[in-house]
CSV table of C-alpha atoms in Angstrom, one decimal:
chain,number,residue,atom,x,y,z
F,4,UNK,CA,29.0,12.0,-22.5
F,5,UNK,CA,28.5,10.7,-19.0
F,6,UNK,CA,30.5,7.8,-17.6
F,7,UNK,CA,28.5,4.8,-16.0
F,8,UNK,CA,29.8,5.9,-12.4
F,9,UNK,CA,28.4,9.6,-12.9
F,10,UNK,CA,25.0,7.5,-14.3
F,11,UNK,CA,24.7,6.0,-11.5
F,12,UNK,CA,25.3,8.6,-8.9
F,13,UNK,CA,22.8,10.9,-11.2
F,14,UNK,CA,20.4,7.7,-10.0
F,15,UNK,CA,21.4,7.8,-6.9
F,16,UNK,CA,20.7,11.4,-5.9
F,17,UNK,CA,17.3,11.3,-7.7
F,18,UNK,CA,16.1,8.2,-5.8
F,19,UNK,CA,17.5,10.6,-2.4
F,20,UNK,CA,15.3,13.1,-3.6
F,21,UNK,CA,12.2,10.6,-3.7
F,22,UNK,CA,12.8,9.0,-0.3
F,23,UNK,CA,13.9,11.8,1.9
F,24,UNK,CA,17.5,10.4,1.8
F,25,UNK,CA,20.9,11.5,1.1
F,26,UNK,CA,22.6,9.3,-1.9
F,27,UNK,CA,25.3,7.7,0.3
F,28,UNK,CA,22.5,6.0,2.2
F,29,UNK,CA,22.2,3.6,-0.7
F,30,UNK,CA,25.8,2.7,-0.3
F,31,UNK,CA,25.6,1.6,3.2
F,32,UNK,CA,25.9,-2.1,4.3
F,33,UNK,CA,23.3,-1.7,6.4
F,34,UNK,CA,19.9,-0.9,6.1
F,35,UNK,CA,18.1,2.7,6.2
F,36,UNK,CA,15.3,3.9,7.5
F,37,UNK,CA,14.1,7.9,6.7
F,38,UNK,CA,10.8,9.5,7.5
F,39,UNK,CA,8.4,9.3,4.2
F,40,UNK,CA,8.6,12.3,2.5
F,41,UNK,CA,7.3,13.4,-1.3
F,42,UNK,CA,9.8,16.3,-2.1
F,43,UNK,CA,9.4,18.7,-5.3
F,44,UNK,CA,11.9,17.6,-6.7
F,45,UNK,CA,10.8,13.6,-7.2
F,46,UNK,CA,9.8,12.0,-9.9
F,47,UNK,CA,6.3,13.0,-10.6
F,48,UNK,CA,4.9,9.3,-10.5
F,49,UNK,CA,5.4,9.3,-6.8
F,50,UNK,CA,1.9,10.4,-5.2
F,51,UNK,CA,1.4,10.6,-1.9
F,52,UNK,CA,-0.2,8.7,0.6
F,53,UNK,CA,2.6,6.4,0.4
F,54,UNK,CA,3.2,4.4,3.6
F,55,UNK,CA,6.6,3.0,2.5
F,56,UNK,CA,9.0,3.0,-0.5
F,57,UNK,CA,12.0,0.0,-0.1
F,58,UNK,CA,14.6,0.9,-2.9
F,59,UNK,CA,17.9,-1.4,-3.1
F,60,UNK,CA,21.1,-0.3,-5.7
F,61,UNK,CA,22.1,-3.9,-4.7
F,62,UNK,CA,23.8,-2.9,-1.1
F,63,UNK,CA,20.7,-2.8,1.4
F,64,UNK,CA,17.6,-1.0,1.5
F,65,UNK,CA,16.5,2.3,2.3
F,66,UNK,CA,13.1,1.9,3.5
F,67,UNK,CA,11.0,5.5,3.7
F,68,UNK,CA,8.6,4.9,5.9
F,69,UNK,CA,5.1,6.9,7.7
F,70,UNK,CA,5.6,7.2,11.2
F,71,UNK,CA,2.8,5.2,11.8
F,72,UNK,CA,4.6,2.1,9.6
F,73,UNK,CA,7.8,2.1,11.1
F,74,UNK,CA,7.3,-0.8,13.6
F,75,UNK,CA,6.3,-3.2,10.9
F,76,UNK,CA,8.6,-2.0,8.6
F,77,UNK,CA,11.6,-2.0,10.7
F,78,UNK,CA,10.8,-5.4,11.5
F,79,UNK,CA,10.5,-6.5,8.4
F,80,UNK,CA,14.1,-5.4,7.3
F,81,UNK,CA,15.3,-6.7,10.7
F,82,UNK,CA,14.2,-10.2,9.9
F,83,UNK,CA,14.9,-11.2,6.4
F,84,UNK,CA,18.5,-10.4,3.9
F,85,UNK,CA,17.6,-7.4,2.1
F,86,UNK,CA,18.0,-9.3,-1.3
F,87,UNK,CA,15.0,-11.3,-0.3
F,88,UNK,CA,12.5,-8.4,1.5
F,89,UNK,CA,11.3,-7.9,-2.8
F,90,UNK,CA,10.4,-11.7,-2.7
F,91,UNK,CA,7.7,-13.8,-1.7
F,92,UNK,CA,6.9,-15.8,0.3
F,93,UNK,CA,8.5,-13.0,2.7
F,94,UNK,CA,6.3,-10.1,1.0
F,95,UNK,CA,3.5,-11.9,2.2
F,96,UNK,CA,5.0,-11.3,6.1
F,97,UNK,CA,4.6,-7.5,5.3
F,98,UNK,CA,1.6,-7.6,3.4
F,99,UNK,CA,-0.3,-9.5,6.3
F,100,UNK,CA,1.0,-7.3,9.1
F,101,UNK,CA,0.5,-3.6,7.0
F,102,UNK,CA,-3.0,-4.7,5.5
F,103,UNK,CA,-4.3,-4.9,9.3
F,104,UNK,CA,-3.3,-0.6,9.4
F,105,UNK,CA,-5.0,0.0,6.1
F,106,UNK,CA,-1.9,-0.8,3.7
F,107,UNK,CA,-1.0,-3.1,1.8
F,108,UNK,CA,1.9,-3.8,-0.8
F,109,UNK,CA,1.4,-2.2,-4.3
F,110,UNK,CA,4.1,-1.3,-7.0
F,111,UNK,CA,7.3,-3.6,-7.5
F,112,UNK,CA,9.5,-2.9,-10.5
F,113,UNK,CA,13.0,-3.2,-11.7
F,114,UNK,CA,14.5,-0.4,-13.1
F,115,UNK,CA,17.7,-0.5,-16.0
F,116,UNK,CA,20.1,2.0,-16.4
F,117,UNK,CA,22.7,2.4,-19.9
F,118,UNK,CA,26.0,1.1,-19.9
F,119,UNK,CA,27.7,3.0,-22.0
F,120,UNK,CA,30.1,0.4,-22.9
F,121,UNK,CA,27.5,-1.6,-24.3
F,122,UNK,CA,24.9,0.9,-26.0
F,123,UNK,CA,25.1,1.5,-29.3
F,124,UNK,CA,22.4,2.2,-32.3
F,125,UNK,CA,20.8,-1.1,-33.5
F,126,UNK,CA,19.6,-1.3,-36.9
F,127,UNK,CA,16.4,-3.2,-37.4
F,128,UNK,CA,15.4,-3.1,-41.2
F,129,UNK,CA,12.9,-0.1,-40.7
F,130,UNK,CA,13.1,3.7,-40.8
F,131,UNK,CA,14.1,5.5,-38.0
F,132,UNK,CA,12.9,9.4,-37.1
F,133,UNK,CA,13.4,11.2,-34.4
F,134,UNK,CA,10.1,12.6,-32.8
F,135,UNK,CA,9.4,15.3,-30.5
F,136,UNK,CA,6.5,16.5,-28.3
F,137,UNK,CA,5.1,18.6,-31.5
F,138,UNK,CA,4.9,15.3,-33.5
F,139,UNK,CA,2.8,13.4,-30.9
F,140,UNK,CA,-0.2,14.7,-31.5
F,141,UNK,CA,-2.7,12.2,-32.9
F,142,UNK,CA,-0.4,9.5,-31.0
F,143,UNK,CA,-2.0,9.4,-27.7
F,144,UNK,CA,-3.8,5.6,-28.6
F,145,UNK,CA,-3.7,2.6,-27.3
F,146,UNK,CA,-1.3,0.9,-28.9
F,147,UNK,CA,1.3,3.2,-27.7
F,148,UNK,CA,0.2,3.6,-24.7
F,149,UNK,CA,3.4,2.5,-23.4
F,150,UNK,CA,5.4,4.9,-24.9
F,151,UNK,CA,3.5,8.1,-24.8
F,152,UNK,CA,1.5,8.7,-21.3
F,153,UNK,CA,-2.3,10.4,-22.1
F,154,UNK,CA,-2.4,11.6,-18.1
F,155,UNK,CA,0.5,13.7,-18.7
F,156,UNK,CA,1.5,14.6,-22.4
F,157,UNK,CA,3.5,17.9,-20.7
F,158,UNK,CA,6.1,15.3,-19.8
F,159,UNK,CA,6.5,13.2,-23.1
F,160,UNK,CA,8.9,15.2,-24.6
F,161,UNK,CA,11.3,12.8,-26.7
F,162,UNK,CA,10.7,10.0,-29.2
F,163,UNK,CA,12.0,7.3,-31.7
F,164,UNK,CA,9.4,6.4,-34.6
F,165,UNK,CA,9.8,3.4,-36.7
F,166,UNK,CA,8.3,2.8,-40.2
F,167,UNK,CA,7.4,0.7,-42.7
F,168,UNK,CA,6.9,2.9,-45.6
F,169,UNK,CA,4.6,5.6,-44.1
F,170,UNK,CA,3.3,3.3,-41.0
F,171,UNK,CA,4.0,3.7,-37.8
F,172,UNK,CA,4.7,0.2,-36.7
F,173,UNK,CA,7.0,0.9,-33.6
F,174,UNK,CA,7.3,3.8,-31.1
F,175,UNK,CA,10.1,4.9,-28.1
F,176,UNK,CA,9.0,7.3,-26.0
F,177,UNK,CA,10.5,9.3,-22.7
F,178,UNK,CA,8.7,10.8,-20.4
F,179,UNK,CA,10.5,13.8,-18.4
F,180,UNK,CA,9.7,12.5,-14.9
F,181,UNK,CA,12.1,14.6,-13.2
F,182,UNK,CA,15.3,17.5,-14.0
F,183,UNK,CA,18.0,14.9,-14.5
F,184,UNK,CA,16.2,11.6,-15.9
F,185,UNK,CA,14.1,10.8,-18.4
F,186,UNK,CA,12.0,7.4,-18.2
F,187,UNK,CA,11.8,5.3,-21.7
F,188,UNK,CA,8.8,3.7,-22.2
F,189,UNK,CA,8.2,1.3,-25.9
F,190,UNK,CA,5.3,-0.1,-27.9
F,191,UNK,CA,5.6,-2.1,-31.4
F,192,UNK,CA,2.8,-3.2,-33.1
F,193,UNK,CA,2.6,-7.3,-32.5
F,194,UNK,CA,3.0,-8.4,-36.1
F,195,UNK,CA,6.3,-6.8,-36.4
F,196,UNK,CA,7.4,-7.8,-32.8
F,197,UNK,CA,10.9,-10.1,-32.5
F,198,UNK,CA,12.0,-8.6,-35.5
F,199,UNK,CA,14.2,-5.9,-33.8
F,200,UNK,CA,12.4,-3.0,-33.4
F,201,UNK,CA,12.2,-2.5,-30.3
F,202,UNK,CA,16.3,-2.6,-29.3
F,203,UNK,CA,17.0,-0.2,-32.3
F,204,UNK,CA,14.1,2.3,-30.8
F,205,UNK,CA,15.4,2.0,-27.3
F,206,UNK,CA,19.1,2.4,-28.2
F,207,UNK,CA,18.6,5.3,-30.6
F,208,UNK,CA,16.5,7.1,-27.8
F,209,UNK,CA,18.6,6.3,-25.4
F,210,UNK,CA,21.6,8.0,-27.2
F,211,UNK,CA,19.6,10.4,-28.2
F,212,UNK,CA,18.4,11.6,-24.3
F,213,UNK,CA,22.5,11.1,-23.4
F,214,UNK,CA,23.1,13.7,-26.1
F,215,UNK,CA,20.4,16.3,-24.4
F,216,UNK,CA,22.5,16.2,-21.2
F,217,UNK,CA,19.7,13.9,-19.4
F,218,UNK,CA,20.0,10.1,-18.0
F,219,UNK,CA,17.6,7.8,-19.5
F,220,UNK,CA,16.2,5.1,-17.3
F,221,UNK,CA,14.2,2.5,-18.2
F,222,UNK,CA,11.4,0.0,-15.6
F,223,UNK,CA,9.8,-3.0,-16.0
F,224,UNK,CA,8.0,-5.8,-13.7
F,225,UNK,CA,10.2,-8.6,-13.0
F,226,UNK,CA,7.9,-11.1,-14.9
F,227,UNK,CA,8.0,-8.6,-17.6
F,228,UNK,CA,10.6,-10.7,-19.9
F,229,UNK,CA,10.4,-9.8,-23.2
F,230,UNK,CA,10.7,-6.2,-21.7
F,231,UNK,CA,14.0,-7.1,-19.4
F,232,UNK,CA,15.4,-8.6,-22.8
F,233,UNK,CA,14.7,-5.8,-24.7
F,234,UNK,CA,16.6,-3.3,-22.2
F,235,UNK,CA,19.7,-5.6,-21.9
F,236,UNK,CA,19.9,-6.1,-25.5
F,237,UNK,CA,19.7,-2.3,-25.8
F,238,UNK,CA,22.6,-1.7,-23.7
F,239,UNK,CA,21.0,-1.2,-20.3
F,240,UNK,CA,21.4,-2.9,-16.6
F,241,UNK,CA,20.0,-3.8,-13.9
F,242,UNK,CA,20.6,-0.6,-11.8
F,243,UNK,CA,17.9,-0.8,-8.7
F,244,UNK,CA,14.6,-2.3,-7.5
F,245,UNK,CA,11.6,-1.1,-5.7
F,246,UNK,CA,8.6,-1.6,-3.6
F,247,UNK,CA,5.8,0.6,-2.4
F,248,UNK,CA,3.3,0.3,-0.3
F,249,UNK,CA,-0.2,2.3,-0.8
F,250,UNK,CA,-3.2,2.3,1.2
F,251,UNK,CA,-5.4,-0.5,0.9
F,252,UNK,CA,-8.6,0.9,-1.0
F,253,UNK,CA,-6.1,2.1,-3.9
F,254,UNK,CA,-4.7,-1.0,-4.2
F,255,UNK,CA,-8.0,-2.4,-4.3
F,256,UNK,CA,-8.9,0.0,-6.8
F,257,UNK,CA,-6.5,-0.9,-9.2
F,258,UNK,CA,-7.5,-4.7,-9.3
F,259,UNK,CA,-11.4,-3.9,-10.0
């Protein structure tokens, strides 16, 4: 069983391995800058052109940055507390200076990691199976979209099924993003939503990825509520944050 210090340190040299860093650099009390680089080794999310990643573990940022971004970027980190750089209005200093090279700010998320003084299976009134990648077949719908990723079923390779008699009415899911740490995502249908599910799926998959030897992780937009007080209720913490910036037309893209 790992402790939360080798948890976190597991983080930490994954997140080094997706910015072109060395882990220590998170522990620094002042900021970092590294040259943008998408190794093999990342998380398999992370696709390039990325102008700049900004990841905090709560001590400063490391910012990896294109050549070409640095000035702005640099600046940026210069000028405001590194606690406030994932905030706006201060985003929008960033945004206005980057979007004039192309850029512009995309992805921001917080990401949980367990506390394994905390976590511990939840009951919630429903039947709980363990599911693996054979099982998901017929799965890949909508309303688990969360859980189970149709772009790349090669990496869903865990899950937590809940049921009501022989219903599916709630699914975990955890996606093998990279060797060391696997990415919990969770759907349950809405009628049987704030009833429990969806701590006693995340908790049972989270023990149940700890057991495998791998360090479940778990993300979630800041405004995402319900889903922050699903992963504290399920034993996780806030563990880091992040901000990306992609080129403009993608971002674009995304909004329609």
């Amino acid at each position: 069983m790992y402790t939360n210090q080798e948890i976190l340190k597991t983080a930490m040299e994954q997140s080094a391995l997706d910015l072109n860093c060395r882990p220590e650099d998170f522990l620094k009390t002042e900021n970092v800058i590294v040259r943008e680089g998408i190794g093999p080794a990342a998380r398999k999310y992370y696709q390039e052109p990325i102008a700049c990643s900004l990841v905090s573990y709560g001590n400063n940022i490391v910012a990896s940055v294109r050549d070409a971004y640095r000035a702005p970027v640099e600046a940026y980190l210069e000028k405001f507390a590194f606690f406030h750089c994932f905030e706006t209005p201060n985003i929008h200093w960033l945004d206005s200076r980057l979007s004039g090279m192309g850029q512009k700010v995309c992805f921001m998320a917080e990401y949980f990691l367990p506390d394994v003084n905390r976590l511990r299976p939840l009951p919630c009134g429903y039947s709980l199976r363990v599911l693996e990648q054979k099982d998901f077949c017929g799965l890949y719908l909508p309303e688990w979209s969360n859980a189970l990723c149709q772009e790349r079923k090669a990496l869903d390779v865990l899950g937590v099924g809940a049921y009501d008699g022989g219903r599916l009415i709630g699914l975990a899911g955890c996606s093998a993003d990279c060797g060391s740490m696997w990415q919990i995502g969770i759907d349950v249908l809405p009628p049987y939503r704030k009833r429990g599910v969806a701590s006693a799926l995340t908790s049972r998959l989270a023990a149940e990825i700890l057991s495998r030897g791998k360090v479940p992780f778990y993300c979630c937009a800041w405004s995402n509520i319900p889903s922050a007080r699903n992963a504290i209720k399920s034993g996780f913490a806030p563990a880091w944050a992040e901000l990306t910036v992609k080129p403009a037309a993608f971002v674009d893209a995304l909004n329609g």
